[in-house]
Amino acid sequence: TINTDTNEDVAKAAIEFWTSLCEVEQDLIDEADDLQSRGRPVENPCMRYVAAAVSHLVPILTSTLTKQEEDAEEDAFTLQMAGQLCLTNVSQTVEDAVVPVLAPFVQQHIQNENWRYRD
């Protein structure tokens, strides 16, 4: 699992799963919007799994944002980077639905003394 597994590679793989799912769902949403705008039926509707999981997924992803490594190699794909990429994709997929889940993290940490929470 993302939050409890001590193996960073397993956590990154779990995050990459959600990132990939976001990309697939976004493609399906875009296709449905295009078909509907042309008055055509949607053949492959998006099941919106990401939207269903957003309240559980976002807190886990925000916790990965605080795991920056000061001495990380410049070209290394870290857990923090995976979480950041996934959170970006989640935000693009569910749009405004992410705000109520993400806002408490921002409000709680915006003035935190630890730079990892503000970055």
PDB file of C-alpha atoms in Angstrom:
ATOM      1  CA  THR A   1       0.000   0.000   0.000  1.00  0.00           C
ATOM      2  CA  ILE A   2       1.040   3.578  -0.539  1.00  0.00           C
ATOM      3  CA  ASN A   3       1.012   4.838   3.036  1.00  0.00           C
ATOM      4  CA  THR A   4       2.097   1.861   5.109  1.00  0.00           C
ATOM      5  CA  ASP A   5       4.551  -0.033   2.930  1.00  0.00           C
ATOM      6  CA  THR A   6       8.179   0.548   3.790  1.00  0.00           C
ATOM      7  CA  ASN A   7       9.224  -0.509   0.295  1.00  0.00           C
ATOM      8  CA  GLU A   8       9.251   2.711  -1.713  1.00  0.00           C
ATOM      9  CA  ASP A   9       9.132   0.831  -5.027  1.00  0.00           C
ATOM     10  CA  VAL A  10       5.837  -0.823  -4.063  1.00  0.00           C
ATOM     11  CA  ALA A  11       4.397   2.535  -2.986  1.00  0.00           C
ATOM     12  CA  LYS A  12       5.480   4.153  -6.265  1.00  0.00           C
ATOM     13  CA  ALA A  13       3.915   1.293  -8.236  1.00  0.00           C
ATOM     14  CA  ALA A  14       0.617   1.789  -6.384  1.00  0.00           C
ATOM     15  CA  ILE A  15       0.726   5.508  -7.137  1.00  0.00           C
ATOM     16  CA  GLU A  16       1.557   4.837 -10.775  1.00  0.00           C
ATOM     17  CA  PHE A  17      -1.533   2.609 -10.988  1.00  0.00           C
ATOM     18  CA  TRP A  18      -3.717   5.550  -9.914  1.00  0.00           C
ATOM     19  CA  THR A  19      -1.882   7.913 -12.255  1.00  0.00           C
ATOM     20  CA  SER A  20      -2.546   5.545 -15.159  1.00  0.00           C
ATOM     21  CA  LEU A  21      -6.185   5.157 -14.171  1.00  0.00           C
ATOM     22  CA  CYS A  22      -6.535   8.954 -14.134  1.00  0.00           C
ATOM     23  CA  GLU A  23      -5.119   9.163 -17.640  1.00  0.00           C
ATOM     24  CA  VAL A  24      -7.514   6.489 -18.926  1.00  0.00           C
ATOM     25  CA  GLU A  25     -10.504   8.099 -17.231  1.00  0.00           C
ATOM     26  CA  GLN A  26      -9.564  11.536 -18.552  1.00  0.00           C
ATOM     27  CA  ASP A  27      -9.404  10.129 -22.084  1.00  0.00           C
ATOM     28  CA  LEU A  28     -12.841   8.540 -21.630  1.00  0.00           C
ATOM     29  CA  ILE A  29     -14.287  11.778 -20.233  1.00  0.00           C
ATOM     30  CA  ASP A  30     -12.849  13.796 -23.120  1.00  0.00           C
ATOM     31  CA  GLU A  31     -14.179  11.285 -25.649  1.00  0.00           C
ATOM     32  CA  ALA A  32     -17.635  11.340 -24.046  1.00  0.00           C
ATOM     33  CA  ASP A  33     -17.687  15.151 -24.069  1.00  0.00           C
ATOM     34  CA  ASP A  34     -16.721  15.160 -27.737  1.00  0.00           C
ATOM     35  CA  LEU A  35     -19.356  12.586 -28.683  1.00  0.00           C
ATOM     36  CA  GLN A  36     -22.066  14.370 -26.702  1.00  0.00           C
ATOM     37  CA  SER A  37     -21.211  17.705 -28.307  1.00  0.00           C
ATOM     38  CA  ARG A  38     -21.750  16.084 -31.702  1.00  0.00           C
ATOM     39  CA  GLY A  39     -25.013  14.458 -30.599  1.00  0.00           C
ATOM     40  CA  ARG A  40     -23.587  10.941 -30.711  1.00  0.00           C
ATOM     41  CA  PRO A  41     -24.050   8.232 -28.079  1.00  0.00           C
ATOM     42  CA  VAL A  42     -21.256   7.455 -25.651  1.00  0.00           C
ATOM     43  CA  GLU A  43     -20.145   3.876 -26.198  1.00  0.00           C
ATOM     44  CA  ASN A  44     -17.490   3.643 -23.475  1.00  0.00           C
ATOM     45  CA  PRO A  45     -18.584   5.704 -20.479  1.00  0.00           C
ATOM     46  CA  CYS A  46     -16.107   6.520 -17.750  1.00  0.00           C
ATOM     47  CA  MET A  47     -16.837   4.565 -14.575  1.00  0.00           C
ATOM     48  CA  ARG A  48     -15.287   7.385 -12.449  1.00  0.00           C
ATOM     49  CA  TYR A  49     -13.317   5.150 -10.116  1.00  0.00           C
ATOM     50  CA  VAL A  50     -10.963   8.037  -9.306  1.00  0.00           C
ATOM     51  CA  ALA A  51     -13.862  10.256  -8.254  1.00  0.00           C
ATOM     52  CA  ALA A  52     -15.145   7.475  -6.009  1.00  0.00           C
ATOM     53  CA  ALA A  53     -11.729   7.126  -4.360  1.00  0.00           C
ATOM     54  CA  VAL A  54     -10.759  10.806  -4.162  1.00  0.00           C
ATOM     55  CA  SER A  55     -11.580  11.231  -0.464  1.00  0.00           C
ATOM     56  CA  HIS A  56      -9.307   8.302   0.400  1.00  0.00           C
ATOM     57  CA  LEU A  57      -6.650   8.844  -2.240  1.00  0.00           C
ATOM     58  CA  VAL A  58      -5.867  12.555  -1.823  1.00  0.00           C
ATOM     59  CA  PRO A  59      -4.832  12.366   1.864  1.00  0.00           C
ATOM     60  CA  ILE A  60      -2.443   9.540   1.013  1.00  0.00           C
ATOM     61  CA  LEU A  61      -1.003  11.479  -1.914  1.00  0.00           C
ATOM     62  CA  THR A  62      -0.570  14.639   0.149  1.00  0.00           C
ATOM     63  CA  SER A  63       1.396  12.628   2.706  1.00  0.00           C
ATOM     64  CA  THR A  64       3.836  11.634  -0.046  1.00  0.00           C
ATOM     65  CA  LEU A  65       4.391  15.302  -0.882  1.00  0.00           C
ATOM     66  CA  THR A  66       6.109  15.750   2.476  1.00  0.00           C
ATOM     67  CA  LYS A  67       8.698  13.071   1.759  1.00  0.00           C
ATOM     68  CA  GLN A  68      11.164  15.187  -0.208  1.00  0.00           C
ATOM     69  CA  GLU A  69      14.719  13.970   0.033  1.00  0.00           C
ATOM     70  CA  GLU A  70      17.330  16.682   0.443  1.00  0.00           C
ATOM     71  CA  ASP A  71      20.057  14.543  -1.081  1.00  0.00           C
ATOM     72  CA  ALA A  72      17.985  12.860  -3.824  1.00  0.00           C
ATOM     73  CA  GLU A  73      19.655  12.339  -7.171  1.00  0.00           C
ATOM     74  CA  GLU A  74      18.536  14.933  -9.677  1.00  0.00           C
ATOM     75  CA  ASP A  75      17.119  12.458 -12.194  1.00  0.00           C
ATOM     76  CA  ALA A  76      15.647  10.022  -9.634  1.00  0.00           C
ATOM     77  CA  PHE A  77      11.887   9.439  -9.695  1.00  0.00           C
ATOM     78  CA  THR A  78      11.079   9.697  -5.996  1.00  0.00           C
ATOM     79  CA  LEU A  79       7.963   8.844  -4.017  1.00  0.00           C
ATOM     80  CA  GLN A  80       7.312  12.568  -3.621  1.00  0.00           C
ATOM     81  CA  MET A  81       7.493  13.086  -7.397  1.00  0.00           C
ATOM     82  CA  ALA A  82       5.159  10.138  -8.019  1.00  0.00           C
ATOM     83  CA  GLY A  83       2.665  11.554  -5.525  1.00  0.00           C
ATOM     84  CA  GLN A  84       2.879  15.006  -7.071  1.00  0.00           C
ATOM     85  CA  LEU A  85       2.286  13.657 -10.578  1.00  0.00           C
ATOM     86  CA  CYS A  86      -0.630  11.535  -9.415  1.00  0.00           C
ATOM     87  CA  LEU A  87      -2.224  14.404  -7.483  1.00  0.00           C
ATOM     88  CA  THR A  88      -1.976  16.553 -10.604  1.00  0.00           C
ATOM     89  CA  ASN A  89      -3.704  13.842 -12.637  1.00  0.00           C
ATOM     90  CA  VAL A  90      -6.366  13.310  -9.975  1.00  0.00           C
ATOM     91  CA  SER A  91      -7.071  17.055  -9.976  1.00  0.00           C
ATOM     92  CA  GLN A  92      -7.423  17.112 -13.745  1.00  0.00           C
ATOM     93  CA  THR A  93      -9.684  14.069 -13.721  1.00  0.00           C
ATOM     94  CA  VAL A  94     -12.092  14.991 -10.921  1.00  0.00           C
ATOM     95  CA  GLU A  95     -11.681  18.771 -11.262  1.00  0.00           C
ATOM     96  CA  ASP A  96     -13.470  20.716  -8.486  1.00  0.00           C
ATOM     97  CA  ALA A  97     -14.227  17.563  -6.474  1.00  0.00           C
ATOM     98  CA  VAL A  98     -10.625  17.550  -5.239  1.00  0.00           C
ATOM     99  CA  VAL A  99     -10.871  20.977  -3.566  1.00  0.00           C
ATOM    100  CA  PRO A 100     -12.814  20.004  -0.403  1.00  0.00           C
ATOM    101  CA  VAL A 101     -10.453  17.081   0.164  1.00  0.00           C
ATOM    102  CA  LEU A 102      -7.243  18.995  -0.558  1.00  0.00           C
ATOM    103  CA  ALA A 103      -8.095  22.300   1.136  1.00  0.00           C
ATOM    104  CA  PRO A 104      -7.699  21.041   4.737  1.00  0.00           C
ATOM    105  CA  PHE A 105      -4.134  19.887   4.005  1.00  0.00           C
ATOM    106  CA  VAL A 106      -3.248  23.261   2.498  1.00  0.00           C
ATOM    107  CA  GLN A 107      -4.889  25.208   5.327  1.00  0.00           C
ATOM    108  CA  GLN A 108      -3.207  23.099   7.980  1.00  0.00           C
ATOM    109  CA  HIS A 109       0.284  23.294   6.509  1.00  0.00           C
ATOM    110  CA  ILE A 110       0.557  26.569   4.600  1.00  0.00           C
ATOM    111  CA  GLN A 111       2.465  28.218   7.454  1.00  0.00           C
ATOM    112  CA  ASN A 112       4.201  25.109   8.778  1.00  0.00           C
ATOM    113  CA  GLU A 113       7.788  25.666   9.882  1.00  0.00           C
ATOM    114  CA  ASN A 114       8.878  22.484   8.121  1.00  0.00           C
ATOM    115  CA  TRP A 115       9.553  23.431   4.489  1.00  0.00           C
ATOM    116  CA  ARG A 116       8.443  19.972   3.293  1.00  0.00           C
ATOM    117  CA  TYR A 117       4.836  20.844   4.171  1.00  0.00           C
ATOM    118  CA  ARG A 118       4.902  24.201   2.376  1.00  0.00           C
ATOM    119  CA  ASP A 119       6.728  23.160  -0.787  1.00  0.00           C
TER     120      ASP A 119
END
